[in-house]
Amino acid sequence: MYDLAIVGGGPAGLAAGIYAARANLKTIIIERGLHGGQMQNTLDIENYPGFENVGGPELSEQMYNQALKVGVEWKFGEVQAAQLEGQPKTLQLRDGVIEANSVILATGAKPRRLGVPGETELAGRGVSYCATCDGAFFEDLDVIVIGGGDSAVKEALFLTRYAKTVTIVHRRDTLRAEAILQDRAYGNPKIRFVWNSQVERIEGDSKVSGVLVRSIKDNSARVLPASGVFIYVGVKPCSDFLMGSGILDEQGYIITGADMATSIPGVYAAGDVRTTPLRQIVSAAGDGAVAAMYAYQYLETL
Ligand code: FAD
Ligand code: NAP
């Protein structure tokens, strides 16, 4: 029986754990993958205050070690169902149940699928959602990046370390990515742009050979040859196990106020999985700290 159970060990969950354990709460983090969450897939982080440039795995390691040092218990496992009303709250894992008087949901987000033919069939055979993981396979080859947000542009820049050319295919004629990333991309001789175009199909038999794109201006179609396709068309909240809980919006994000509280007493959410105007490491960590403080105050009332 815990004071606080945190689901997810990304920056939101780790920050919540550090604040809760330092407040003497008996705290457990349940994580189904690697500590650090999405940070593990980011080679260079340049916007976390105090670090001009830090590797995602390195920052993950530091946050994780700090959490363990202050007394957070770590449990490897996936929460498959949750009973959050009343006391205690119960989290169902494959190998048992965890009970706690309060819960912070910090399950983050994962890449959205594009939903075109060839995407599933060629996943792992040229189609990827992680440049940091797979970029090195495309040494001196042509690759395509789909999307126009921070992820697409940042990862396109990363891919120029290996690829011969990187073509960003975007459905509009302006990028959504932050200005500093845009400037770097426009100034990189390896990066090309195909504007106002939607990918209709990823081509290839046993591995990717290119993508079929259609112009949304004149409806013309053409095949862009490539050996790799990196898809960055946004993220999807990891909240499937909360369906029916009444705390999700229509897109699956957990609805909270500025105090990170959901509509269920004693249940909080932090980071990318909640309704928030900014999905970054710094805001996820900030959310985690706020959620832990309000969880502490809630526990005081029991
Ligand atoms: P996550 O990091 O997603 O962590 C959630 C954790 O919960 C995961 O480890 C997951 O395994 C776990 N989990 C999910 N469901 C369950 C379950 N049911 N049971 C148990 N565990 C579960 N932000 C920046 O500030 N700077 C950057 O440079 C930057 N670069 C990025 C590059 C890319 C390619 C991407 C995709 C994102 C980048 N971001 C960057 C965004 C940043 O990584 C996220 O905003 C941040 O990681 C969100 O933290 P989080 O803790 O809310 O969620
Ligand atoms: P995002 O900001 O939602 O951008 C998704 C991009 O994909 C948009 O350009 C969108 O086009 C495009 N898109 C969406 N659906 C599409 C479809 N069906 N077909 C073609 N294109 C489609 O997602 P993200 O870039 O993954 O970023 C997610 C979060 O992580 C953001 O909050 C971001 O700030 C954060 N992040 C930060 C950094 C950093 O370095 N600071 C790096 C990575 C991620 P439109 O522009 O037309 O909508």
mmCIF file of C-alpha atoms and ligand atoms in Angstrom:
data_model
loop_
_atom_site.group_PDB
_atom_site.id
_atom_site.type_symbol
_atom_site.label_atom_id
_atom_site.label_comp_id
_atom_site.label_asym_id
_atom_site.label_seq_id
_atom_site.Cartn_x
_atom_site.Cartn_y
_atom_site.Cartn_z
ATOM 1 C CA MET A 1 0.000 0.000 0.000
ATOM 2 C CA TYR A 2 1.501 3.303 -1.171
ATOM 3 C CA ASP A 3 0.721 6.930 -0.471
ATOM 4 C CA LEU A 4 1.270 7.690 -4.144
ATOM 5 C CA ALA A 5 1.507 5.555 -7.261
ATOM 6 C CA ILE A 6 2.832 7.246 -10.408
ATOM 7 C CA VAL A 7 2.106 5.641 -13.769
ATOM 8 C CA GLY A 8 4.898 6.437 -16.248
ATOM 9 C CA GLY A 9 8.584 7.153 -15.692
ATOM 10 C CA GLY A 10 9.220 9.954 -18.194
ATOM 11 C CA PRO A 11 10.219 13.460 -17.047
ATOM 12 C CA ALA A 12 6.717 14.125 -15.638
ATOM 13 C CA GLY A 13 6.627 10.921 -13.568
ATOM 14 C CA LEU A 14 10.242 11.208 -12.455
ATOM 15 C CA ALA A 15 9.846 14.833 -11.319
ATOM 16 C CA ALA A 16 6.643 13.895 -9.475
ATOM 17 C CA GLY A 17 8.486 11.021 -7.818
ATOM 18 C CA ILE A 18 11.378 13.221 -6.696
ATOM 19 C CA TYR A 19 9.037 15.821 -5.172
ATOM 20 C CA ALA A 20 6.806 13.197 -3.516
ATOM 21 C CA ALA A 21 9.629 11.154 -1.997
ATOM 22 C CA ARG A 22 11.271 14.305 -0.668
ATOM 23 C CA ALA A 23 7.928 15.055 1.036
ATOM 24 C CA ASN A 24 8.215 11.621 2.704
ATOM 25 C CA LEU A 25 5.412 10.023 0.706
ATOM 26 C CA LYS A 26 5.762 6.275 0.137
ATOM 27 C CA THR A 27 5.990 6.476 -3.635
ATOM 28 C CA ILE A 28 6.175 3.977 -6.466
ATOM 29 C CA ILE A 29 6.680 4.621 -10.197
ATOM 30 C CA ILE A 30 5.351 1.986 -12.583
ATOM 31 C CA GLU A 31 7.020 2.071 -16.004
ATOM 32 C CA ARG A 32 6.514 -0.332 -18.900
ATOM 33 C CA GLY A 33 9.628 0.698 -20.828
ATOM 34 C CA LEU A 34 12.854 2.582 -20.291
ATOM 35 C CA HIS A 35 13.144 5.262 -17.611
ATOM 36 C CA GLY A 36 13.014 8.705 -19.189
ATOM 37 C CA GLY A 37 10.165 8.031 -21.645
ATOM 38 C CA GLN A 38 10.414 9.917 -24.931
ATOM 39 C CA MET A 39 13.691 11.522 -23.788
ATOM 40 C CA GLN A 40 15.383 8.202 -24.457
ATOM 41 C CA ASN A 41 14.744 8.719 -28.177
ATOM 42 C CA THR A 42 16.236 12.217 -28.339
ATOM 43 C CA LEU A 43 19.941 12.507 -28.898
ATOM 44 C CA ASP A 44 20.334 16.244 -28.292
ATOM 45 C CA ILE A 45 18.235 18.309 -25.921
ATOM 46 C CA GLU A 46 19.050 22.009 -26.140
ATOM 47 C CA ASN A 47 16.158 23.613 -24.308
ATOM 48 C CA TYR A 48 16.183 22.125 -20.811
ATOM 49 C CA PRO A 49 17.387 24.947 -18.556
ATOM 50 C CA GLY A 50 20.824 24.427 -17.089
ATOM 51 C CA PHE A 51 21.942 22.205 -19.959
ATOM 52 C CA GLU A 52 23.056 23.902 -23.145
ATOM 53 C CA ASN A 53 23.120 20.489 -24.785
ATOM 54 C CA VAL A 54 22.437 17.187 -23.081
ATOM 55 C CA GLY A 55 21.760 13.743 -24.470
ATOM 56 C CA GLY A 56 18.248 12.380 -23.827
ATOM 57 C CA PRO A 57 19.551 9.076 -22.412
ATOM 58 C CA GLU A 58 21.939 10.994 -20.144
ATOM 59 C CA LEU A 59 19.215 13.298 -18.788
ATOM 60 C CA SER A 60 16.965 10.247 -18.313
ATOM 61 C CA GLU A 61 19.682 8.515 -16.311
ATOM 62 C CA GLN A 62 20.255 11.527 -14.090
ATOM 63 C CA MET A 63 16.548 12.004 -13.308
ATOM 64 C CA TYR A 64 16.127 8.270 -12.668
ATOM 65 C CA ASN A 65 19.127 8.040 -10.329
ATOM 66 C CA GLN A 66 17.944 11.117 -8.458
ATOM 67 C CA ALA A 67 14.484 9.586 -7.986
ATOM 68 C CA LEU A 68 15.903 6.304 -6.659
ATOM 69 C CA LYS A 69 18.292 8.175 -4.386
ATOM 70 C CA VAL A 70 15.487 10.066 -2.641
ATOM 71 C CA GLY A 71 13.589 6.834 -2.060
ATOM 72 C CA VAL A 72 11.225 6.274 -4.993
ATOM 73 C CA GLU A 73 10.433 2.597 -5.583
ATOM 74 C CA TRP A 74 10.649 1.516 -9.239
ATOM 75 C CA LYS A 75 8.432 -1.143 -10.735
ATOM 76 C CA PHE A 76 8.791 -2.436 -14.273
ATOM 77 C CA GLY A 77 5.367 -3.224 -15.676
ATOM 78 C CA GLU A 78 2.386 -1.953 -17.610
ATOM 79 C CA VAL A 79 -0.762 -0.667 -15.963
ATOM 80 C CA GLN A 80 -3.550 -2.360 -17.898
ATOM 81 C CA ALA A 81 -6.571 -1.148 -15.934
ATOM 82 C CA ALA A 82 -7.228 1.277 -13.112
ATOM 83 C CA GLN A 83 -9.912 1.623 -10.466
ATOM 84 C CA LEU A 84 -9.532 5.233 -9.431
ATOM 85 C CA GLU A 85 -12.707 6.165 -7.517
ATOM 86 C CA GLY A 86 -12.733 5.964 -3.706
ATOM 87 C CA GLN A 87 -9.972 4.555 -1.502
ATOM 88 C CA PRO A 88 -7.650 2.835 -2.041
ATOM 89 C CA LYS A 89 -7.094 3.255 -5.779
ATOM 90 C CA THR A 90 -5.979 0.089 -7.549
ATOM 91 C CA LEU A 91 -3.771 -0.342 -10.583
ATOM 92 C CA GLN A 92 -3.903 -3.651 -12.413
ATOM 93 C CA LEU A 93 -0.629 -5.025 -13.785
ATOM 94 C CA ARG A 94 -0.109 -8.350 -15.510
ATOM 95 C CA ASP A 95 1.607 -9.726 -12.423
ATOM 96 C CA GLY A 96 -0.552 -8.218 -9.699
ATOM 97 C CA VAL A 97 -2.267 -5.173 -8.269
ATOM 98 C CA ILE A 98 -0.823 -2.004 -6.752
ATOM 99 C CA GLU A 99 -2.824 -0.058 -4.190
ATOM 100 C CA ALA A 100 -2.302 3.590 -3.357
ATOM 101 C CA ASN A 101 -4.203 6.454 -1.768
ATOM 102 C CA SER A 102 -3.385 8.813 -4.614
ATOM 103 C CA VAL A 103 -2.331 8.410 -8.245
ATOM 104 C CA ILE A 104 -0.469 10.561 -10.742
ATOM 105 C CA LEU A 105 -1.023 9.587 -14.373
ATOM 106 C CA ALA A 106 2.119 10.499 -16.354
ATOM 107 C CA THR A 107 1.885 8.085 -19.266
ATOM 108 C CA GLY A 108 2.921 10.567 -21.955
ATOM 109 C CA ALA A 109 2.348 10.108 -25.651
ATOM 110 C CA LYS A 110 3.508 8.005 -28.564
ATOM 111 C CA PRO A 111 3.869 8.738 -32.294
ATOM 112 C CA ARG A 112 0.697 8.865 -34.350
ATOM 113 C CA ARG A 113 0.457 6.638 -37.411
ATOM 114 C CA LEU A 114 -0.001 8.259 -40.808
ATOM 115 C CA GLY A 115 -2.542 5.643 -41.832
ATOM 116 C CA VAL A 116 -1.517 5.042 -45.449
ATOM 117 C CA PRO A 117 -0.966 1.777 -47.357
ATOM 118 C CA GLY A 118 2.569 0.448 -46.922
ATOM 119 C CA GLU A 119 3.071 2.009 -43.483
ATOM 120 C CA THR A 120 2.355 -1.109 -41.430
ATOM 121 C CA GLU A 121 3.663 -3.559 -44.042
ATOM 122 C CA LEU A 122 7.060 -1.798 -44.278
ATOM 123 C CA ALA A 123 7.457 -0.843 -40.591
ATOM 124 C CA GLY A 124 11.002 -1.773 -39.597
ATOM 125 C CA ARG A 125 11.870 -2.218 -43.288
ATOM 126 C CA GLY A 126 12.460 1.437 -44.025
ATOM 127 C CA VAL A 127 9.484 2.949 -42.200
ATOM 128 C CA SER A 128 10.465 4.360 -38.813
ATOM 129 C CA TYR A 129 9.167 6.654 -36.065
ATOM 130 C CA CYS A 130 12.572 7.118 -34.404
ATOM 131 C CA ALA A 131 15.499 8.730 -36.212
ATOM 132 C CA THR A 132 17.748 8.367 -33.184
ATOM 133 C CA CYS A 133 17.127 4.608 -33.168
ATOM 134 C CA ASP A 134 17.271 3.935 -36.912
ATOM 135 C CA GLY A 135 19.070 6.859 -38.571
ATOM 136 C CA ALA A 136 22.423 5.095 -38.811
ATOM 137 C CA PHE A 137 20.918 2.446 -41.126
ATOM 138 C CA PHE A 138 20.589 5.100 -43.839
ATOM 139 C CA GLU A 139 24.230 6.079 -44.299
ATOM 140 C CA ASP A 140 24.591 7.872 -47.663
ATOM 141 C CA LEU A 141 21.005 7.052 -48.691
ATOM 142 C CA ASP A 142 18.001 9.256 -49.495
ATOM 143 C CA VAL A 143 15.344 9.518 -46.805
ATOM 144 C CA ILE A 144 11.990 11.230 -46.452
ATOM 145 C CA VAL A 145 10.562 12.849 -43.332
ATOM 146 C CA ILE A 146 6.813 13.417 -43.154
ATOM 147 C CA GLY A 147 5.443 16.286 -41.032
ATOM 148 C CA GLY A 148 6.203 19.923 -40.278
ATOM 149 C CA GLY A 149 6.353 20.165 -36.468
ATOM 150 C CA ASP A 150 9.272 20.242 -34.018
ATOM 151 C CA SER A 151 9.755 16.463 -34.234
ATOM 152 C CA ALA A 152 9.872 16.334 -38.045
ATOM 153 C CA VAL A 153 12.338 19.210 -38.399
ATOM 154 C CA LYS A 154 14.520 18.250 -35.441
ATOM 155 C CA GLU A 155 14.790 14.662 -36.591
ATOM 156 C CA ALA A 156 15.363 15.698 -40.225
ATOM 157 C CA LEU A 157 18.364 17.701 -38.995
ATOM 158 C CA PHE A 158 19.587 14.692 -37.049
ATOM 159 C CA LEU A 159 19.254 12.449 -40.109
ATOM 160 C CA THR A 160 21.590 14.694 -42.127
ATOM 161 C CA ARG A 161 24.432 13.178 -40.069
ATOM 162 C CA TYR A 162 23.939 9.959 -42.022
ATOM 163 C CA ALA A 163 21.716 10.388 -45.058
ATOM 164 C CA LYS A 164 22.739 11.714 -48.458
ATOM 165 C CA THR A 165 19.565 13.789 -48.702
ATOM 166 C CA VAL A 166 16.610 14.372 -46.393
ATOM 167 C CA THR A 167 13.349 15.469 -48.015
ATOM 168 C CA ILE A 168 10.683 16.925 -45.743
ATOM 169 C CA VAL A 169 7.209 16.338 -47.154
ATOM 170 C CA HIS A 170 4.680 18.675 -45.557
ATOM 171 C CA ARG A 171 0.995 19.169 -46.251
ATOM 172 C CA ARG A 172 1.205 22.965 -46.025
ATOM 173 C CA ASP A 173 3.740 25.592 -47.186
ATOM 174 C CA THR A 174 4.860 26.682 -43.715
ATOM 175 C CA LEU A 175 6.451 24.712 -40.930
ATOM 176 C CA ARG A 176 5.009 24.519 -37.434
ATOM 177 C CA ALA A 177 8.431 23.871 -35.845
ATOM 178 C CA GLU A 178 10.103 26.476 -33.609
ATOM 179 C CA ALA A 179 12.012 29.231 -35.435
ATOM 180 C CA ILE A 180 15.516 28.099 -34.484
ATOM 181 C CA LEU A 181 14.875 24.626 -35.960
ATOM 182 C CA GLN A 182 13.359 26.114 -39.124
ATOM 183 C CA ASP A 183 16.397 28.355 -39.655
ATOM 184 C CA ARG A 184 18.744 25.407 -39.276
ATOM 185 C CA ALA A 185 16.735 23.282 -41.690
ATOM 186 C CA TYR A 186 16.571 26.019 -44.360
ATOM 187 C CA GLY A 187 20.324 26.497 -44.017
ATOM 188 C CA ASN A 188 21.191 22.795 -44.311
ATOM 189 C CA PRO A 189 22.251 21.854 -47.865
ATOM 190 C CA LYS A 190 21.154 18.228 -47.397
ATOM 191 C CA ILE A 191 17.534 19.146 -46.579
ATOM 192 C CA ARG A 192 14.946 19.635 -49.326
ATOM 193 C CA PHE A 193 11.255 20.450 -49.034
ATOM 194 C CA VAL A 194 8.186 19.184 -50.838
ATOM 195 C CA TRP A 195 5.390 21.561 -49.844
ATOM 196 C CA ASN A 196 1.611 21.279 -50.023
ATOM 197 C CA SER A 197 1.783 17.540 -50.474
ATOM 198 C CA GLN A 198 0.194 14.530 -48.823
ATOM 199 C CA VAL A 199 1.764 11.094 -48.799
ATOM 200 C CA GLU A 200 -0.758 8.639 -50.223
ATOM 201 C CA ARG A 201 1.242 5.428 -50.129
ATOM 202 C CA ILE A 202 4.625 4.107 -49.041
ATOM 203 C CA GLU A 203 6.071 2.030 -51.837
ATOM 204 C CA GLY A 204 8.272 -1.052 -51.756
ATOM 205 C CA ASP A 205 8.081 -4.839 -51.713
ATOM 206 C CA SER A 206 10.387 -6.165 -49.033
ATOM 207 C CA LYS A 207 11.767 -2.698 -48.168
ATOM 208 C CA VAL A 208 10.904 0.936 -48.806
ATOM 209 C CA SER A 209 11.615 2.219 -52.304
ATOM 210 C CA GLY A 210 9.804 5.571 -52.147
ATOM 211 C CA VAL A 211 6.567 7.386 -51.415
ATOM 212 C CA LEU A 212 3.667 8.399 -53.615
ATOM 213 C CA VAL A 213 2.821 12.047 -52.939
ATOM 214 C CA ARG A 214 -0.099 14.089 -54.211
ATOM 215 C CA SER A 215 -0.074 17.866 -54.461
ATOM 216 C CA ILE A 216 -2.997 19.476 -52.684
ATOM 217 C CA LYS A 217 -2.596 22.481 -55.020
ATOM 218 C CA ASP A 218 -3.042 20.858 -58.440
ATOM 219 C CA ASN A 219 -3.824 17.208 -57.501
ATOM 220 C CA SER A 220 -0.799 15.927 -59.435
ATOM 221 C CA ALA A 221 0.890 12.760 -58.127
ATOM 222 C CA ARG A 222 4.498 11.618 -58.278
ATOM 223 C CA VAL A 223 6.787 9.069 -56.663
ATOM 224 C CA LEU A 224 9.722 10.321 -54.593
ATOM 225 C CA PRO A 225 12.369 7.578 -54.439
ATOM 226 C CA ALA A 226 13.823 6.938 -50.970
ATOM 227 C CA SER A 227 15.249 4.152 -48.834
ATOM 228 C CA GLY A 228 13.776 5.365 -45.564
ATOM 229 C CA VAL A 229 10.603 7.112 -44.418
ATOM 230 C CA PHE A 230 10.458 8.757 -41.006
ATOM 231 C CA ILE A 231 6.951 9.642 -39.874
ATOM 232 C CA TYR A 232 6.417 12.578 -37.476
ATOM 233 C CA VAL A 233 2.769 13.566 -37.795
ATOM 234 C CA GLY A 234 2.064 14.266 -34.146
ATOM 235 C CA VAL A 235 1.466 12.220 -31.057
ATOM 236 C CA LYS A 236 -1.319 10.268 -29.421
ATOM 237 C CA PRO A 237 -1.853 10.190 -25.643
ATOM 238 C CA CYS A 238 -1.190 6.863 -23.886
ATOM 239 C CA SER A 239 -4.537 6.671 -22.140
ATOM 240 C CA ASP A 240 -6.304 3.628 -23.581
ATOM 241 C CA PHE A 241 -6.471 1.969 -20.164
ATOM 242 C CA LEU A 242 -8.451 4.988 -18.900
ATOM 243 C CA MET A 243 -11.300 4.670 -21.429
ATOM 244 C CA GLY A 244 -14.583 4.967 -19.569
ATOM 245 C CA SER A 245 -12.996 6.685 -16.559
ATOM 246 C CA GLY A 246 -14.680 9.976 -17.428
ATOM 247 C CA ILE A 247 -11.461 12.003 -17.198
ATOM 248 C CA LEU A 248 -10.492 12.066 -20.904
ATOM 249 C CA ASP A 249 -11.340 14.593 -23.587
ATOM 250 C CA GLU A 250 -12.505 13.473 -27.039
ATOM 251 C CA GLN A 251 -8.885 13.032 -28.229
ATOM 252 C CA GLY A 252 -7.904 10.915 -25.241
ATOM 253 C CA TYR A 253 -6.009 13.582 -23.282
ATOM 254 C CA ILE A 254 -6.614 13.705 -19.518
ATOM 255 C CA ILE A 255 -8.471 16.861 -18.508
ATOM 256 C CA THR A 256 -6.883 18.741 -15.592
ATOM 257 C CA GLY A 257 -6.826 22.196 -14.095
ATOM 258 C CA ALA A 258 -3.684 24.195 -13.278
ATOM 259 C CA ASP A 259 -3.410 22.057 -10.107
ATOM 260 C CA MET A 260 -3.080 18.912 -12.298
ATOM 261 C CA ALA A 261 -6.195 17.507 -10.596
ATOM 262 C CA THR A 262 -8.599 15.383 -12.607
ATOM 263 C CA SER A 263 -12.294 15.239 -11.742
ATOM 264 C CA ILE A 264 -11.595 12.197 -9.505
ATOM 265 C CA PRO A 265 -10.407 13.153 -5.991
ATOM 266 C CA GLY A 266 -6.826 12.069 -5.385
ATOM 267 C CA VAL A 267 -6.083 11.463 -9.061
ATOM 268 C CA TYR A 268 -3.748 13.816 -10.923
ATOM 269 C CA ALA A 269 -2.162 13.910 -14.375
ATOM 270 C CA ALA A 270 1.104 15.430 -15.580
ATOM 271 C CA GLY A 271 3.007 15.924 -18.822
ATOM 272 C CA ASP A 272 2.149 15.078 -22.417
ATOM 273 C CA VAL A 273 -0.860 12.922 -21.525
ATOM 274 C CA ARG A 274 -2.854 15.853 -20.138
ATOM 275 C CA THR A 275 -4.525 18.803 -21.815
ATOM 276 C CA THR A 276 -1.671 21.295 -21.950
ATOM 277 C CA PRO A 277 -0.539 24.075 -24.284
ATOM 278 C CA LEU A 278 3.102 22.891 -24.267
ATOM 279 C CA ARG A 279 4.493 19.377 -24.637
ATOM 280 C CA GLN A 280 8.145 19.639 -23.636
ATOM 281 C CA ILE A 281 10.466 18.134 -21.058
ATOM 282 C CA VAL A 282 10.545 21.286 -18.961
ATOM 283 C CA SER A 283 6.736 21.566 -18.816
ATOM 284 C CA ALA A 284 6.345 17.823 -18.128
ATOM 285 C CA ALA A 285 8.760 18.083 -15.196
ATOM 286 C CA GLY A 286 6.974 21.208 -13.941
ATOM 287 C CA ASP A 287 3.599 19.433 -14.137
ATOM 288 C CA GLY A 288 5.024 16.510 -12.168
ATOM 289 C CA ALA A 289 6.198 18.771 -9.360
ATOM 290 C CA VAL A 290 2.819 20.532 -9.151
ATOM 291 C CA ALA A 291 0.918 17.218 -9.212
ATOM 292 C CA ALA A 292 3.067 15.812 -6.389
ATOM 293 C CA MET A 293 2.475 18.884 -4.237
ATOM 294 C CA TYR A 294 -1.315 18.657 -4.657
ATOM 295 C CA ALA A 295 -1.257 14.892 -4.086
ATOM 296 C CA TYR A 296 0.550 15.605 -0.803
ATOM 297 C CA GLN A 297 -2.116 18.122 0.205
ATOM 298 C CA TYR A 298 -4.858 15.653 -0.716
ATOM 299 C CA LEU A 299 -3.284 12.898 1.395
ATOM 300 C CA GLU A 300 -3.187 15.284 4.367
ATOM 301 C CA THR A 301 -6.999 15.467 4.236
ATOM 302 C CA LEU A 302 -7.533 11.686 4.525
HETATM 303 P P1 FAD B 1 6.830 10.492 -21.811
HETATM 304 O O1 FAD B 1 8.193 11.017 -21.975
HETATM 305 O O2 FAD B 1 6.071 10.025 -22.992
HETATM 306 O O3 FAD B 1 6.894 9.320 -20.703
HETATM 307 C C1 FAD B 1 5.748 8.559 -20.400
HETATM 308 C C2 FAD B 1 6.189 7.199 -19.898
HETATM 309 O O4 FAD B 1 5.033 6.467 -19.482
HETATM 310 C C3 FAD B 1 6.843 6.343 -20.977
HETATM 311 O O5 FAD B 1 8.126 5.929 -20.538
HETATM 312 C C4 FAD B 1 5.908 5.142 -21.172
HETATM 313 O O6 FAD B 1 6.593 3.937 -21.392
HETATM 314 C C5 FAD B 1 5.186 5.106 -19.828
HETATM 315 N N1 FAD B 1 3.853 4.494 -19.927
HETATM 316 C C6 FAD B 1 2.862 4.805 -20.805
HETATM 317 N N2 FAD B 1 1.771 4.059 -20.559
HETATM 318 C C7 FAD B 1 2.073 3.252 -19.501
HETATM 319 C C8 FAD B 1 1.347 2.258 -18.784
HETATM 320 N N3 FAD B 1 0.076 1.946 -19.091
HETATM 321 N N4 FAD B 1 1.969 1.614 -17.758
HETATM 322 C C9 FAD B 1 3.266 1.910 -17.421
HETATM 323 N N5 FAD B 1 3.991 2.855 -18.075
HETATM 324 C C10 FAD B 1 3.398 3.524 -19.091
HETATM 325 N N6 FAD B 1 11.034 18.091 -25.591
HETATM 326 C C11 FAD B 1 11.929 19.032 -25.227
HETATM 327 O O7 FAD B 1 11.725 19.742 -24.259
HETATM 328 N N7 FAD B 1 13.105 19.153 -25.922
HETATM 329 C C12 FAD B 1 13.425 18.379 -26.976
HETATM 330 O O8 FAD B 1 14.499 18.531 -27.571
HETATM 331 C C13 FAD B 1 12.493 17.388 -27.379
HETATM 332 N N8 FAD B 1 12.751 16.568 -28.438
HETATM 333 C C14 FAD B 1 11.836 15.622 -28.789
HETATM 334 C C15 FAD B 1 12.118 14.809 -29.901
HETATM 335 C C16 FAD B 1 11.188 13.856 -30.297
HETATM 336 C C17 FAD B 1 11.482 12.986 -31.488
HETATM 337 C C18 FAD B 1 9.976 13.698 -29.574
HETATM 338 C C19 FAD B 1 8.978 12.634 -29.992
HETATM 339 C C20 FAD B 1 9.702 14.500 -28.488
HETATM 340 C C21 FAD B 1 10.613 15.480 -28.091
HETATM 341 N N9 FAD B 1 10.361 16.335 -27.023
HETATM 342 C C22 FAD B 1 11.273 17.283 -26.656
HETATM 343 C C23 FAD B 1 9.104 16.231 -26.241
HETATM 344 C C24 FAD B 1 9.371 15.526 -24.886
HETATM 345 O O9 FAD B 1 10.128 14.323 -25.103
HETATM 346 C C25 FAD B 1 8.060 15.200 -24.195
HETATM 347 O O10 FAD B 1 7.297 16.381 -24.066
HETATM 348 C C26 FAD B 1 8.287 14.628 -22.789
HETATM 349 O O11 FAD B 1 9.079 13.460 -22.836
HETATM 350 C C27 FAD B 1 6.961 14.277 -22.124
HETATM 351 O O12 FAD B 1 7.215 13.707 -20.877
HETATM 352 P P2 FAD B 1 6.137 12.772 -20.143
HETATM 353 O O13 FAD B 1 6.785 12.310 -18.885
HETATM 354 O O14 FAD B 1 4.840 13.499 -20.042
HETATM 355 O O15 FAD B 1 5.862 11.572 -21.131
HETATM 356 P P1 NAP B 2 2.937 18.348 -33.856
HETATM 357 O O1 NAP B 2 3.514 19.580 -33.279
HETATM 358 O O2 NAP B 2 1.512 18.026 -33.567
HETATM 359 O O3 NAP B 2 3.157 18.417 -35.453
HETATM 360 C C1 NAP B 2 2.665 17.403 -36.273
HETATM 361 C C2 NAP B 2 2.971 17.759 -37.714
HETATM 362 O O4 NAP B 2 2.498 16.701 -38.553
HETATM 363 C C3 NAP B 2 2.301 19.044 -38.171
HETATM 364 O O5 NAP B 2 3.156 19.789 -38.986
HETATM 365 C C4 NAP B 2 1.080 18.522 -38.950
HETATM 366 O O6 NAP B 2 0.720 19.356 -40.008
HETATM 367 C C5 NAP B 2 1.582 17.222 -39.508
HETATM 368 N N1 NAP B 2 0.504 16.243 -39.692
HETATM 369 C C6 NAP B 2 -0.422 15.858 -38.784
HETATM 370 N N2 NAP B 2 -1.230 14.914 -39.320
HETATM 371 C C7 NAP B 2 -0.801 14.715 -40.587
HETATM 372 C C8 NAP B 2 -1.224 13.880 -41.641
HETATM 373 N N3 NAP B 2 -2.272 13.049 -41.508
HETATM 374 N N4 NAP B 2 -0.558 13.937 -42.815
HETATM 375 C C9 NAP B 2 0.495 14.769 -42.980
HETATM 376 N N5 NAP B 2 0.956 15.588 -42.001
HETATM 377 C C10 NAP B 2 0.311 15.560 -40.829
HETATM 378 O O7 NAP B 2 3.760 17.019 -33.403
HETATM 379 P P2 NAP B 2 5.328 16.798 -33.105
HETATM 380 O O8 NAP B 2 6.158 17.566 -34.039
HETATM 381 O O9 NAP B 2 5.503 15.331 -33.000
HETATM 382 O O10 NAP B 2 5.517 17.403 -31.656
HETATM 383 C C11 NAP B 2 4.783 16.862 -30.535
HETATM 384 C C12 NAP B 2 5.095 17.666 -29.286
HETATM 385 O O11 NAP B 2 6.452 17.438 -28.867
HETATM 386 C C13 NAP B 2 4.964 19.166 -29.547
HETATM 387 O O12 NAP B 2 4.402 19.770 -28.415
HETATM 388 C C14 NAP B 2 6.385 19.617 -29.751
HETATM 389 O O13 NAP B 2 6.598 20.974 -29.403
HETATM 390 C C15 NAP B 2 7.164 18.664 -28.821
HETATM 391 N N6 NAP B 2 8.544 18.513 -29.350
HETATM 392 C C16 NAP B 2 9.488 19.450 -29.057
HETATM 393 C C17 NAP B 2 10.755 19.371 -29.590
HETATM 394 C C18 NAP B 2 11.804 20.393 -29.303
HETATM 395 O O14 NAP B 2 12.927 20.275 -29.761
HETATM 396 N N7 NAP B 2 11.515 21.419 -28.555
HETATM 397 C C19 NAP B 2 11.060 18.349 -30.454
HETATM 398 C C20 NAP B 2 10.086 17.405 -30.765
HETATM 399 C C21 NAP B 2 8.816 17.518 -30.215
HETATM 400 P P3 NAP B 2 0.091 20.840 -39.768
HETATM 401 O O15 NAP B 2 1.262 21.706 -39.391
HETATM 402 O O16 NAP B 2 -0.510 21.156 -41.087
HETATM 403 O O17 NAP B 2 -0.914 20.675 -38.677
#
